[in-house]
Amino acid sequence: MLISYLGTKHHLVTFQQIVVTIIVTLLLGLLIALVHMYKNDYSKNFIFTVALLPTMVQSVIMIVHGNLGAGITVAGAFSLVRFRSAPGNAREMATIFFAMTVGLATGRGYLLYATFFTIVVSLSMLLYTFINFGSAKQNMRLLRITFPESLDYQSAFSSVFEKYTQSTQLDAVKTVNLGTLFEARYRIELKKEVNEKYFLDELRQLNDNLEIILTNDNFDRHVSL
């Protein structure tokens, strides 16, 4: 399985071997992109990049294969890559590393191993997605609220939390705006069928209508006021 299709002598690689390697890598990249699209939020640009990333990595590895400075060259090439979109979530990062690993394997000629690795990891990702592995509770939220320094946050919000939440955990408190305001971050679990708008409105009455951000962990989205 770890026998290189390209052989041990890089200068003897034929055009046919290069074409076969590129085709296999493109197909594996397409499979990785399709797996990422399964029951997941994604953008067209990201899927396009993931589908081609293994082939680009494979080409770089084939070009520098056998050179003493291969490691430095590859590291330099990847350090130039910049994603101009918003920072991705953990699943997107895993997909990028997945695609890069496949490209590294095919670039060294390990086509059989790359195919086996892609199938195993793809099936694992599909299974984890299907069973909703690692999902948080649907009503879990992250709450960030700004309030005046004169407000006793330990008791001021307790009545609202008791009314709208099942549980509340204070993660951190810090000063903002040169110490004139405080910002508290809570991890909360809302009660079932709670109207988030009413919840935020009552908090606004207590914090002098300063900024409140309610973040939904499941979808990486937030509501701010």
Coordinates of C-alpha atoms in Angstrom, one line a residue:
M1 CA 0.0 0.0 0.0
L2 CA 3.0 2.3 0.7
I3 CA 4.7 1.4 -2.6
S4 CA 5.0 4.6 -4.6
Y5 CA 3.4 4.6 -8.0
L6 CA 6.0 7.2 -9.1
G7 CA 8.9 4.9 -8.1
T8 CA 12.0 5.9 -6.2
K9 CA 13.7 7.9 -9.0
H10 CA 12.0 11.1 -9.5
H11 CA 13.7 12.0 -12.7
L12 CA 12.3 8.8 -14.4
V13 CA 8.6 9.7 -13.8
T14 CA 6.7 9.4 -17.1
F15 CA 4.0 11.7 -18.5
Q16 CA 1.5 8.9 -18.1
Q17 CA 2.3 8.6 -14.4
I18 CA 1.8 12.3 -13.9
V19 CA -1.5 12.2 -15.7
V20 CA -2.8 9.3 -13.7
T21 CA -1.6 10.9 -10.4
I22 CA -3.4 14.2 -11.3
I23 CA -6.6 12.4 -12.3
V24 CA -6.7 10.3 -9.1
T25 CA -6.0 13.4 -7.0
L26 CA -8.8 15.4 -8.7
L27 CA -11.3 12.6 -8.0
L28 CA -10.2 12.4 -4.4
G29 CA -10.5 16.1 -4.0
L30 CA -14.0 16.0 -5.5
L31 CA -15.0 13.3 -3.1
I32 CA -13.7 15.4 -0.1
A33 CA -15.7 18.4 -1.3
L34 CA -18.9 16.3 -1.7
V35 CA -18.4 14.9 1.8
H36 CA -18.0 18.4 3.2
M37 CA -21.3 19.5 1.5
Y38 CA -23.3 16.7 3.2
K39 CA -25.7 18.3 5.7
N40 CA -23.4 21.3 6.2
D41 CA -23.3 25.0 5.6
Y42 CA -20.8 26.0 2.9
S43 CA -19.9 28.5 0.3
K44 CA -19.2 27.9 -3.4
N45 CA -15.7 29.4 -3.1
F46 CA -14.8 27.1 -0.2
I47 CA -16.0 23.9 -2.0
F48 CA -14.2 25.0 -5.2
T49 CA -11.0 25.4 -3.2
V50 CA -11.3 22.1 -1.3
A51 CA -11.8 20.2 -4.6
L52 CA -8.6 21.6 -6.1
L53 CA -6.4 21.8 -3.0
P54 CA -5.2 18.2 -3.1
T55 CA -4.1 18.6 -6.7
M56 CA -2.2 21.8 -6.0
V57 CA -0.5 20.2 -3.0
Q58 CA 0.3 17.1 -5.0
S59 CA 1.9 19.3 -7.8
V60 CA 4.1 21.1 -5.3
I61 CA 5.3 17.9 -3.7
M62 CA 6.1 16.3 -7.1
I63 CA 8.1 19.4 -8.1
V64 CA 10.2 19.5 -4.9
H65 CA 10.5 15.8 -4.4
G66 CA 14.1 14.7 -3.9
N67 CA 15.4 18.2 -3.3
L68 CA 17.3 18.9 0.0
G69 CA 15.2 22.1 0.5
A70 CA 11.9 20.4 -0.1
G71 CA 10.6 21.0 3.4
I72 CA 11.5 24.7 3.4
T73 CA 10.0 25.2 -0.1
V74 CA 6.7 23.5 0.8
A75 CA 6.4 25.5 4.0
G76 CA 7.1 28.7 2.2
A77 CA 4.5 27.9 -0.4
F78 CA 1.8 27.2 2.1
S79 CA 2.8 30.3 4.2
L80 CA 1.8 32.5 1.2
V81 CA -1.8 31.1 1.2
R82 CA -4.3 33.6 2.6
F83 CA -8.1 33.0 2.9
R84 CA -9.8 36.3 2.4
S85 CA -13.1 35.1 3.8
A86 CA -14.1 35.1 7.4
P87 CA -12.2 32.7 9.7
G88 CA -13.6 29.2 9.1
N89 CA -15.0 26.9 11.7
A90 CA -13.4 23.7 13.1
R91 CA -15.0 21.5 10.4
E92 CA -13.7 23.7 7.6
M93 CA -10.2 23.5 9.1
A94 CA -10.5 19.7 9.3
T95 CA -11.5 19.5 5.7
I96 CA -8.6 21.7 4.6
F97 CA -6.1 19.5 6.5
F98 CA -7.9 16.4 5.0
A99 CA -7.4 17.7 1.5
M100 CA -3.8 18.7 2.2
T101 CA -3.0 15.2 3.6
V102 CA -4.4 13.6 0.5
G103 CA -2.3 15.9 -1.7
L104 CA 0.8 15.1 0.2
A105 CA 0.2 11.3 -0.2
T106 CA -0.5 11.4 -3.9
G107 CA 2.4 13.8 -4.5
R108 CA 4.7 11.1 -3.2
G109 CA 3.0 8.5 -5.4
Y110 CA 1.1 6.7 -2.7
L111 CA -2.2 6.5 -4.7
L112 CA -3.5 3.4 -3.1
Y113 CA -3.0 4.6 0.4
A114 CA -4.4 8.1 -0.4
T115 CA -7.5 6.4 -1.8
F116 CA -7.9 4.1 1.2
F117 CA -7.3 7.1 3.6
T118 CA -9.9 9.2 1.8
I119 CA -12.5 6.5 1.9
V120 CA -12.0 5.8 5.6
V121 CA -12.0 9.4 6.7
S122 CA -15.0 10.3 4.4
L123 CA -17.1 7.4 5.7
S124 CA -16.2 8.5 9.3
M125 CA -17.2 12.1 8.6
L126 CA -20.5 11.0 7.0
L127 CA -21.2 8.7 9.9
Y128 CA -20.5 11.4 12.5
T129 CA -22.6 13.9 10.6
F130 CA -25.5 11.4 10.2
I131 CA -25.6 10.6 13.9
N132 CA -25.1 14.3 14.8
F133 CA -22.0 13.4 16.8
G134 CA -20.8 16.0 19.3
S135 CA -23.8 18.3 18.8
A136 CA -24.6 20.7 21.6
K137 CA -28.1 21.1 23.1
Q138 CA -30.3 23.0 20.7
N139 CA -31.0 25.7 23.3
M140 CA -27.4 26.4 24.4
R141 CA -26.3 30.0 23.8
L142 CA -23.4 32.3 24.5
L143 CA -24.4 35.6 25.9
R144 CA -22.2 38.7 26.0
I145 CA -23.6 41.7 27.7
T146 CA -22.2 45.2 28.4
F147 CA -23.4 47.1 31.5
P148 CA -22.5 50.2 33.5
E149 CA -19.9 49.8 36.2
S150 CA -22.5 50.8 38.8
L151 CA -24.6 47.8 38.1
D152 CA -24.3 44.8 40.4
Y153 CA -24.3 42.1 37.6
Q154 CA -24.3 39.2 40.2
S155 CA -27.9 40.0 41.2
A156 CA -29.2 42.4 38.5
F157 CA -29.8 39.8 35.8
S158 CA -30.8 36.9 38.1
S159 CA -34.5 37.4 37.8
V160 CA -34.4 37.5 34.0
F161 CA -32.2 34.4 33.9
E162 CA -34.5 32.5 36.2
K163 CA -37.5 33.4 34.0
Y164 CA -35.9 32.5 30.6
T165 CA -33.1 30.0 31.2
Q166 CA -32.7 26.5 32.4
S167 CA -29.1 27.1 33.5
T168 CA -26.6 29.9 33.5
Q169 CA -22.9 29.9 33.9
L170 CA -20.7 33.0 34.1
D171 CA -17.5 32.4 32.0
A172 CA -15.7 35.8 32.3
V173 CA -16.1 39.4 33.3
K174 CA -13.9 42.2 32.0
T175 CA -13.8 46.0 31.9
V176 CA -14.2 47.8 28.5
N177 CA -14.2 51.4 27.3
L178 CA -11.3 52.5 29.5
G179 CA -12.9 50.9 32.6
T180 CA -16.1 52.8 32.4
L181 CA -18.1 49.7 31.4
F182 CA -18.1 46.0 32.2
E183 CA -18.7 43.1 29.9
A184 CA -19.8 39.7 31.1
R185 CA -19.9 36.5 29.1
Y186 CA -22.4 33.8 30.1
R187 CA -23.1 30.3 28.8
I188 CA -26.8 29.7 29.1
E189 CA -29.4 27.1 28.2
L190 CA -32.8 28.7 27.3
K191 CA -36.1 27.2 28.3
K192 CA -38.1 25.5 25.6
E193 CA -40.2 27.8 23.4
V194 CA -38.7 30.9 24.8
N195 CA -39.0 34.1 22.7
E196 CA -35.4 35.3 22.4
K197 CA -36.6 38.8 21.5
Y198 CA -38.5 39.2 24.9
F199 CA -35.4 37.8 26.7
L200 CA -33.1 40.4 25.1
D201 CA -35.6 43.2 25.6
E202 CA -35.7 42.6 29.4
L203 CA -31.9 42.5 29.5
R204 CA -31.8 45.8 27.6
Q205 CA -33.9 47.4 30.3
L206 CA -31.4 46.4 32.9
N207 CA -28.1 47.3 31.1
D208 CA -29.1 50.8 29.9
N209 CA -29.6 49.6 26.4
L210 CA -25.9 48.9 25.9
E211 CA -24.6 46.2 23.6
I212 CA -25.9 42.6 23.9
I213 CA -24.7 39.7 21.8
L214 CA -26.5 36.3 21.8
T215 CA -24.6 33.6 19.9
N216 CA -25.9 30.3 18.8
D217 CA -23.0 27.7 19.0
N218 CA -24.7 25.3 16.6
F219 CA -24.7 27.6 13.6
D220 CA -21.9 30.1 14.4
R221 CA -24.4 33.0 14.1
H222 CA -25.3 35.8 16.5
V223 CA -28.0 38.3 17.3
S224 CA -26.6 41.7 18.4
L225 CA -28.4 44.8 19.8

